[in-house]
């Protein structure tokens, strides 16, 4: 198996793109990534997406996007792993190049959630949960996370307000990310006053419903400098799963798949949590940030929120998270999110994060979570020497 | 890259499984395949499926199925390529083992179409077509194929009745396949009298709406005999794509992606069409059989139907097709079909096809078509020495 690198990337601004169709959004990201890498061909395209069937009445995105970006004929497949579809698509692209089957692979994540042609976003997102044992009983996706947050507060003795630093940090970082949906700061006071959606989750605990697409170009590390002066090495890529239904987990407050995929990744990269300079985690809801920090070894059980309260998640802190706005403020176009995370880590490692630059960032991690924790994909990227 | 083999497989009977959920169907096939290979673990699971979101309100099938079959924690991803989702899942499993990332990979295809919880099957299947430029104008999937068949008849001077041999052959072969939906023969007379669905396509040109699941276990060829006395070597695996919308193709009557993926596969395997002993093709509609035979080099352009009329597609003919009933009579549970095809080729190459055995079969091909020809996956399998 050969080592692979990210040699180009592209992204659309996250937002409400009522004037762009699914294929336009995906096309914008892929073409930007191809231009960035200086390529006009690829051997394979993987499309990460969860809800195109439900919300746009369109499956078969692999061939559709390939044709639209001028790659008609190329191998192209859609991969789906709920909200982890984006990182899962990147992983398939890595595998294709690592194996030697492809020299250049593109992964694009795309989601269009603000135009509901088919069903509603709420019922669409519930398909990430267990249809027979959760959704069928009326549990929406936000309600599942509300159960988790309520239990977390009870078990570890926190108040709702204690989760504010996650949202405040994300919004602060989004201000300077031109691709972010919410380029404006919020205060802890605003967090306290925010309207509840599913108690204890408020509007400011939640990532938004939105549209967007992001893409990366993968090539063998040995050839990477032919495409870019700043390749980003893929040091690790790992996936683990868990029961889809929350009530089937051994411990609902521990992301076993987050732990397993992260520790597989640490092993592959030969590093420990303290060697990671920044961490793009899956802050779909503030409680998920805490659980992700705990599963990956950055905080003890029940101490993820304490870590945030101590300022350790900020740019100059012990483990900067959501450095470009995170799911909360950059936005969470579901099947695209995992690719946005990887693009943002790559920006940091190339020293291209502008005022959001994490000083001296050499190694970054991205963790993309599907459902309430049933599919978790972890990548570790490193700046090239 | 190392060579890989199929070391076990399983399948459910195709039919109307109102008493089985999606996860039960997938589980039945995976557990049968694991038992067949004598394994109780795997490194990765790929689930091929197109319509679970639309028809069952369930995405995230990777983790869902992995957990249900006792593989909680394992890497698991859903792949989608419309009606070619099954073969696409098999291809991802092959790549995982070929690359060395996995020692044992399982691919399962599953579809449950007869219980419509969400939308209708007709609108679901239309998502394999171009949503903005075909489906939005009311074109159903059968209508698209009817346009193709009508044009084929006009262009090459055939009558509707000339397509009968495809359906008659498929039903004759399904009689002895215990997993087939329609274990009964039909006559050319019955074909002639069949009710039209979308002229010129009748009920007997069409594969049925149905439920089913099939699975294969993939391992390195070097270790294959540890699992089975009769491993089936994967000699080639290839995917090509085309425009999704029929009107965007250079020639609607030529399956460019079928040609490209087949000839890539011939090159990989070092063979020519005449070296193939049987061909499980994608007879979703009779006209697709003709187009597939022409794209893969078994018939000249416009001569696919003539090949069938001459008896060359039967078990003792030049290129036996639909040897276990094909999509027409075994059934076409969309995302599962590509895996059924590969299981059936494996059965033939192991000499386990019973009265349907193609004499001396050493090398078989399977071709799985997504949409009206936009994603086409071709595999060539060989009996182990």
GROMACS .gro file of N, CA and C in nm, chain A residues 90-202:
model
  339
   90UNK      N    1  -1.442   1.031   0.120
   90UNK     CA    2  -1.298   1.058   0.117
   90UNK      C    3  -1.222   0.929   0.142
   91UNK      N    4  -1.270   0.849   0.237
   91UNK     CA    5  -1.200   0.723   0.266
   91UNK      C    6  -1.197   0.631   0.144
   92UNK      N    7  -1.309   0.623   0.071
   92UNK     CA    8  -1.310   0.536  -0.048
   92UNK      C    9  -1.210   0.588  -0.151
   93UNK      N   10  -1.200   0.719  -0.164
   93UNK     CA   11  -1.104   0.776  -0.259
   93UNK      C   12  -0.961   0.744  -0.217
   94UNK      N   13  -0.934   0.753  -0.088
   94UNK     CA   14  -0.801   0.717  -0.037
   94UNK      C   15  -0.768   0.572  -0.069
   95UNK      N   16  -0.866   0.485  -0.044
   95UNK     CA   17  -0.844   0.342  -0.066
   95UNK      C   18  -0.815   0.315  -0.213
   96UNK      N   19  -0.890   0.383  -0.301
   96UNK     CA   20  -0.871   0.361  -0.445
   96UNK      C   21  -0.728   0.395  -0.487
   97UNK      N   22  -0.673   0.503  -0.432
   97UNK     CA   23  -0.537   0.544  -0.470
   97UNK      C   24  -0.433   0.460  -0.395
   98UNK      N   25  -0.457   0.438  -0.268
   98UNK     CA   26  -0.365   0.353  -0.189
   98UNK      C   27  -0.347   0.217  -0.253
   99UNK      N   28  -0.455   0.161  -0.304
   99UNK     CA   29  -0.451   0.026  -0.359
   99UNK      C   30  -0.376   0.021  -0.491
  100UNK      N   31  -0.360   0.136  -0.555
  100UNK     CA   32  -0.299   0.137  -0.687
  100UNK      C   33  -0.400   0.127  -0.800
  101UNK      N   34  -0.527   0.118  -0.767
  101UNK     CA   35  -0.630   0.108  -0.872
  101UNK      C   36  -0.652   0.242  -0.940
  102UNK      N   37  -0.622   0.349  -0.870
  102UNK     CA   38  -0.639   0.483  -0.928
  102UNK      C   39  -0.515   0.566  -0.899
  103UNK      N   40  -0.485   0.657  -0.990
  103UNK     CA   41  -0.375   0.752  -0.967
  103UNK      C   42  -0.429   0.884  -0.913
  104UNK      N   43  -0.547   0.920  -0.958
  104UNK     CA   44  -0.611   1.042  -0.909
  104UNK      C   45  -0.756   1.010  -0.874
  105UNK      N   46  -0.794   1.037  -0.752
  105UNK     CA   47  -0.932   1.015  -0.711
  105UNK      C   48  -0.987   1.145  -0.654
  106UNK      N   49  -1.115   1.167  -0.679
  106UNK     CA   50  -1.183   1.285  -0.624
  106UNK      C   51  -1.295   1.238  -0.532
  107UNK      N   52  -1.305   1.300  -0.417
  107UNK     CA   53  -1.420   1.277  -0.331
  107UNK      C   54  -1.493   1.410  -0.315
  108UNK      N   55  -1.623   1.406  -0.334
  108UNK     CA   56  -1.704   1.527  -0.313
  108UNK      C   57  -1.819   1.492  -0.219
  109UNK      N   58  -1.845   1.580  -0.126
  109UNK     CA   59  -1.963   1.567  -0.041
  109UNK      C   60  -2.059   1.677  -0.079
  110UNK      N   61  -2.185   1.642  -0.091
  110UNK     CA   62  -2.284   1.744  -0.130
  110UNK      C   63  -2.415   1.717  -0.059
  111UNK      N   64  -2.480   1.825  -0.016
  111UNK     CA   65  -2.615   1.810   0.038
  111UNK      C   66  -2.691   1.938   0.009
  112UNK      N   67  -2.817   1.919  -0.026
  112UNK     CA   68  -2.906   2.032  -0.051
  112UNK      C   69  -3.030   2.008   0.033
  113UNK      N   70  -3.042   2.085   0.141
  113UNK     CA   71  -3.146   2.057   0.239
  113UNK      C   72  -3.254   2.163   0.245
  114UNK      N   73  -3.231   2.279   0.183
  114UNK     CA   74  -3.326   2.389   0.203
  114UNK      C   75  -3.437   2.393   0.098
  115UNK      N   76  -3.426   2.310  -0.003
  115UNK     CA   77  -3.534   2.297  -0.101
  115UNK      C   78  -3.596   2.160  -0.082
  116UNK      N   79  -3.709   2.154  -0.020
  116UNK     CA   80  -3.769   2.023   0.005
  116UNK      C   81  -3.865   1.989  -0.108
  117UNK      N   82  -3.816   1.910  -0.204
  117UNK     CA   83  -3.905   1.868  -0.312
  117UNK      C   84  -3.984   1.746  -0.265
  118UNK      N   85  -3.914   1.658  -0.196
  118UNK     CA   86  -3.980   1.536  -0.152
  118UNK      C   87  -4.034   1.554  -0.012
  119UNK      N   88  -3.973   1.486   0.082
  119UNK     CA   89  -4.020   1.485   0.219
  119UNK      C   90  -3.959   1.603   0.295
  120UNK      N   91  -3.978   1.607   0.425
  120UNK     CA   92  -3.923   1.716   0.506
  120UNK      C   93  -3.784   1.681   0.555
  121UNK      N   94  -3.706   1.784   0.587
  121UNK     CA   95  -3.572   1.763   0.639
  121UNK      C   96  -3.577   1.684   0.769
  122UNK      N   97  -3.676   1.712   0.852
  122UNK     CA   98  -3.684   1.643   0.981
  122UNK      C   99  -3.704   1.493   0.962
  123UNK      N  100  -3.794   1.455   0.872
  123UNK     CA  101  -3.813   1.311   0.851
  123UNK      C  102  -3.694   1.253   0.775
  124UNK      N  103  -3.632   1.335   0.691
  124UNK     CA  104  -3.511   1.288   0.622
  124UNK      C  105  -3.399   1.257   0.719
  125UNK      N  106  -3.372   1.350   0.809
  125UNK     CA  107  -3.263   1.330   0.905
  125UNK      C  108  -3.290   1.213   0.998
  126UNK      N  109  -3.417   1.186   1.023
  126UNK     CA  110  -3.450   1.074   1.112
  126UNK      C  111  -3.407   0.941   1.051
  127UNK      N  112  -3.382   0.939   0.920
  127UNK     CA  113  -3.337   0.815   0.855
  127UNK      C  114  -3.194   0.779   0.895
  128UNK      N  115  -3.124   0.870   0.964
  128UNK     CA  116  -2.992   0.837   1.019
  128UNK      C  117  -3.006   0.755   1.146
  129UNK      N  118  -3.126   0.760   1.207
  129UNK     CA  119  -3.153   0.685   1.329
  129UNK      C  120  -3.213   0.549   1.291
  130UNK      N  121  -3.254   0.472   1.390
  130UNK     CA  122  -3.312   0.341   1.363
  130UNK      C  123  -3.459   0.360   1.327
  131UNK      N  124  -3.492   0.331   1.201
  131UNK     CA  125  -3.627   0.356   1.153
  131UNK      C  126  -3.733   0.278   1.228
  132UNK      N  127  -3.704   0.152   1.259
  132UNK     CA  128  -3.804   0.067   1.322
  132UNK      C  129  -3.819   0.093   1.472
  133UNK      N  130  -3.708   0.129   1.537
  133UNK     CA  131  -3.711   0.136   1.683
  133UNK      C  132  -3.694   0.276   1.741
  134UNK      N  133  -3.660   0.374   1.656
  134UNK     CA  134  -3.650   0.512   1.705
  134UNK      C  135  -3.747   0.601   1.626
  135UNK      N  136  -3.721   0.616   1.496
  135UNK     CA  137  -3.801   0.710   1.417
  135UNK      C  138  -3.949   0.672   1.416
  136UNK      N  139  -3.978   0.543   1.411
  136UNK     CA  140  -4.117   0.500   1.405
  136UNK      C  141  -4.196   0.545   1.528
  137UNK      N  142  -4.126   0.571   1.637
  137UNK     CA  143  -4.194   0.615   1.759
  137UNK      C  144  -4.197   0.766   1.771
  138UNK      N  145  -4.156   0.834   1.665
  138UNK     CA  146  -4.168   0.979   1.665
  138UNK      C  147  -4.043   1.053   1.709
  139UNK      N  148  -3.936   0.982   1.737
  139UNK     CA  149  -3.812   1.048   1.776
  139UNK      C  150  -3.749   1.117   1.657
  140UNK      N  151  -3.738   1.248   1.662
  140UNK     CA  152  -3.665   1.319   1.558
  140UNK      C  153  -3.517   1.314   1.593
  141UNK      N  154  -3.433   1.360   1.500
  141UNK     CA  155  -3.290   1.353   1.524
  141UNK      C  156  -3.248   1.449   1.635
  142UNK      N  157  -3.310   1.566   1.637
  142UNK     CA  158  -3.276   1.661   1.743
  142UNK      C  159  -3.325   1.609   1.878
  143UNK      N  160  -3.437   1.539   1.878
  143UNK     CA  161  -3.488   1.483   2.004
  143UNK      C  162  -3.391   1.378   2.060
  144UNK      N  163  -3.334   1.297   1.972
  144UNK     CA  164  -3.235   1.198   2.016
  144UNK      C  165  -3.117   1.267   2.085
  145UNK      N  166  -3.070   1.375   2.024
  145UNK     CA  167  -2.958   1.447   2.082
  145UNK      C  168  -2.998   1.520   2.211
  146UNK      N  169  -3.125   1.559   2.218
  146UNK     CA  170  -3.173   1.622   2.341
  146UNK      C  171  -3.173   1.521   2.456
  147UNK      N  172  -3.210   1.397   2.426
  147UNK     CA  173  -3.205   1.293   2.528
  147UNK      C  174  -3.062   1.275   2.579
  148UNK      N  175  -2.967   1.275   2.483
  148UNK     CA  176  -2.827   1.260   2.519
  148UNK      C  177  -2.779   1.376   2.606
  149UNK      N  178  -2.818   1.497   2.566
  149UNK     CA  179  -2.771   1.615   2.639
  149UNK      C  180  -2.831   1.618   2.780
  150UNK      N  181  -2.959   1.586   2.789
  150UNK     CA  182  -3.026   1.584   2.919
  150UNK      C  183  -2.958   1.483   3.012
  151UNK      N  184  -2.929   1.367   2.958
  151UNK     CA  185  -2.865   1.263   3.040
  151UNK      C  186  -2.724   1.305   3.080
  152UNK      N  187  -2.655   1.369   2.987
  152UNK     CA  188  -2.518   1.415   3.014
  152UNK      C  189  -2.519   1.518   3.128
  153UNK      N  190  -2.616   1.612   3.121
  153UNK     CA  191  -2.626   1.715   3.226
  153UNK      C  192  -2.656   1.651   3.361
  154UNK      N  193  -2.743   1.552   3.361
  154UNK     CA  194  -2.781   1.484   3.485
  154UNK      C  195  -2.663   1.405   3.542
  155UNK      N  196  -2.598   1.333   3.455
  155UNK     CA  197  -2.493   1.240   3.498
  155UNK      C  198  -2.369   1.315   3.548
  156UNK      N  199  -2.337   1.426   3.480
  156UNK     CA  200  -2.211   1.494   3.512
  156UNK      C  201  -2.232   1.632   3.575
  157UNK      N  202  -2.356   1.662   3.607
  157UNK     CA  203  -2.387   1.783   3.684
  157UNK      C  204  -2.349   1.913   3.612
  158UNK      N  205  -2.401   1.928   3.492
  158UNK     CA  206  -2.382   2.055   3.420
  158UNK      C  207  -2.516   2.124   3.401
  159UNK      N  208  -2.510   2.255   3.374
  159UNK     CA  209  -2.628   2.331   3.334
  159UNK      C  210  -2.623   2.353   3.184
  160UNK      N  211  -2.737   2.387   3.130
  160UNK     CA  212  -2.747   2.414   2.986
  160UNK      C  213  -2.642   2.517   2.941
  161UNK      N  214  -2.628   2.619   3.021
  161UNK     CA  215  -2.540   2.729   2.988
  161UNK      C  216  -2.392   2.687   2.977
  162UNK      N  217  -2.359   2.578   3.043
  162UNK     CA  218  -2.219   2.532   3.040
  162UNK      C  219  -2.174   2.491   2.900
  163UNK      N  220  -2.271   2.465   2.813
  163UNK     CA  221  -2.235   2.422   2.677
  163UNK      C  222  -2.207   2.541   2.584
  164UNK      N  223  -2.227   2.661   2.635
  164UNK     CA  224  -2.212   2.782   2.553
  164UNK      C  225  -2.077   2.794   2.483
  165UNK      N  226  -1.964   2.762   2.550
  165UNK     CA  227  -1.835   2.784   2.484
  165UNK      C  228  -1.821   2.714   2.349
  166UNK      N  229  -1.886   2.601   2.332
  166UNK     CA  230  -1.877   2.532   2.203
  166UNK      C  231  -1.934   2.619   2.091
  167UNK      N  232  -2.052   2.676   2.116
  167UNK     CA  233  -2.118   2.758   2.014
  167UNK      C  234  -2.047   2.893   1.997
  168UNK      N  235  -2.006   2.952   2.107
  168UNK     CA  236  -1.939   3.082   2.101
  168UNK      C  237  -1.807   3.071   2.023
  169UNK      N  238  -1.730   2.966   2.053
  169UNK     CA  239  -1.603   2.943   1.983
  169UNK      C  240  -1.625   2.920   1.832
  170UNK      N  241  -1.725   2.839   1.799
  170UNK     CA  242  -1.753   2.810   1.659
  170UNK      C  243  -1.790   2.937   1.583
  171UNK      N  244  -1.879   3.015   1.639
  171UNK     CA  245  -1.921   3.139   1.572
  171UNK      C  246  -1.806   3.238   1.561
  172UNK      N  247  -1.725   3.246   1.665
  172UNK     CA  248  -1.611   3.339   1.660
  172UNK      C  249  -1.518   3.303   1.544
  173UNK      N  250  -1.498   3.174   1.524
  173UNK     CA  251  -1.408   3.131   1.416
  173UNK      C  252  -1.471   3.144   1.278
  174UNK      N  253  -1.604   3.137   1.272
  174UNK     CA  254  -1.672   3.146   1.142
  174UNK      C  255  -1.666   3.287   1.084
  175UNK      N  256  -1.647   3.385   1.171
  175UNK     CA  257  -1.648   3.524   1.125
  175UNK      C  258  -1.552   3.545   1.008
  176UNK      N  259  -1.436   3.480   1.017
  176UNK     CA  260  -1.334   3.502   0.915
  176UNK      C  261  -1.325   3.390   0.812
  177UNK      N  262  -1.426   3.303   0.808
  177UNK     CA  263  -1.428   3.198   0.706
  177UNK      C  264  -1.530   3.236   0.599
  178UNK      N  265  -1.483   3.275   0.482
  178UNK     CA  266  -1.577   3.323   0.378
  178UNK      C  267  -1.674   3.213   0.330
  179UNK      N  268  -1.643   3.087   0.361
  179UNK     CA  269  -1.732   2.978   0.321
  179UNK      C  270  -1.836   2.943   0.428
  180UNK      N  271  -1.828   3.012   0.542
  180UNK     CA  272  -1.919   2.979   0.652
  180UNK      C  273  -2.057   3.039   0.631
  181UNK      N  274  -2.157   2.971   0.681
  181UNK     CA  275  -2.295   3.019   0.671
  181UNK      C  276  -2.318   3.139   0.763
  182UNK      N  277  -2.270   3.129   0.886
  182UNK     CA  278  -2.294   3.236   0.984
  182UNK      C  279  -2.164   3.308   1.016
  183UNK      N  280  -2.135   3.413   0.941
  183UNK     CA  281  -2.011   3.487   0.966
  183UNK      C  282  -2.034   3.596   1.069
  184UNK      N  283  -2.084   3.555   1.182
  184UNK     CA  284  -2.108   3.655   1.288
  184UNK      C  285  -2.091   3.588   1.424
  185UNK      N  286  -2.038   3.665   1.519
  185UNK     CA  287  -2.016   3.609   1.652
  185UNK      C  288  -2.147   3.600   1.730
  186UNK      N  289  -2.150   3.515   1.829
  186UNK     CA  290  -2.261   3.516   1.926
  186UNK      C  291  -2.200   3.527   2.065
  187UNK      N  292  -2.280   3.575   2.158
  187UNK     CA  293  -2.232   3.590   2.296
  187UNK      C  294  -2.287   3.475   2.380
  188UNK      N  295  -2.224   3.456   2.496
  188UNK     CA  296  -2.277   3.356   2.589
  188UNK      C  297  -2.416   3.395   2.635
  189UNK      N  298  -2.441   3.524   2.643
  189UNK     CA  299  -2.575   3.572   2.678
  189UNK      C  300  -2.679   3.532   2.574
  190UNK      N  301  -2.642   3.550   2.447
  190UNK     CA  302  -2.734   3.511   2.340
  190UNK      C  303  -2.761   3.361   2.348
  191UNK      N  304  -2.659   3.285   2.378
  191UNK     CA  305  -2.676   3.140   2.394
  191UNK      C  306  -2.778   3.111   2.504
  192UNK      N  307  -2.765   3.182   2.615
  192UNK     CA  308  -2.856   3.159   2.729
  192UNK      C  309  -3.001   3.191   2.693
  193UNK      N  310  -3.019   3.292   2.608
  193UNK     CA  311  -3.154   3.337   2.573
  193UNK      C  312  -3.214   3.263   2.453
  194UNK      N  313  -3.135   3.179   2.387
  194UNK     CA  314  -3.181   3.119   2.261
  194UNK      C  315  -3.305   3.032   2.281
  195UNK      N  316  -3.391   3.032   2.181
  195UNK     CA  317  -3.515   2.955   2.188
  195UNK      C  318  -3.485   2.805   2.191
  196UNK      N  319  -3.558   2.734   2.275
  196UNK     CA  320  -3.541   2.589   2.282
  196UNK      C  321  -3.608   2.522   2.163
  197UNK      N  322  -3.540   2.422   2.109
  197UNK     CA  323  -3.598   2.343   1.999
  197UNK      C  324  -3.654   2.213   2.056
  198UNK      N  325  -3.570   2.142   2.128
  198UNK     CA  326  -3.610   2.020   2.197
  198UNK      C  327  -3.529   2.024   2.326
  199UNK      N  328  -3.593   2.067   2.432
  199UNK     CA  329  -3.523   2.093   2.558
  199UNK      C  330  -3.435   1.975   2.597
  200UNK      N  331  -3.311   1.995   2.637
  200UNK     CA  332  -3.243   2.123   2.662
  200UNK      C  333  -3.171   2.183   2.541
  201UNK      N  334  -3.197   2.132   2.420
  201UNK     CA  335  -3.126   2.184   2.303
  201UNK      C  336  -3.195   2.310   2.251
  202UNK      N  337  -3.116   2.416   2.236
  202UNK     CA  338  -3.169   2.541   2.181
  202UNK      C  339  -3.119   2.560   2.039
   0.00000   0.00000   0.00000
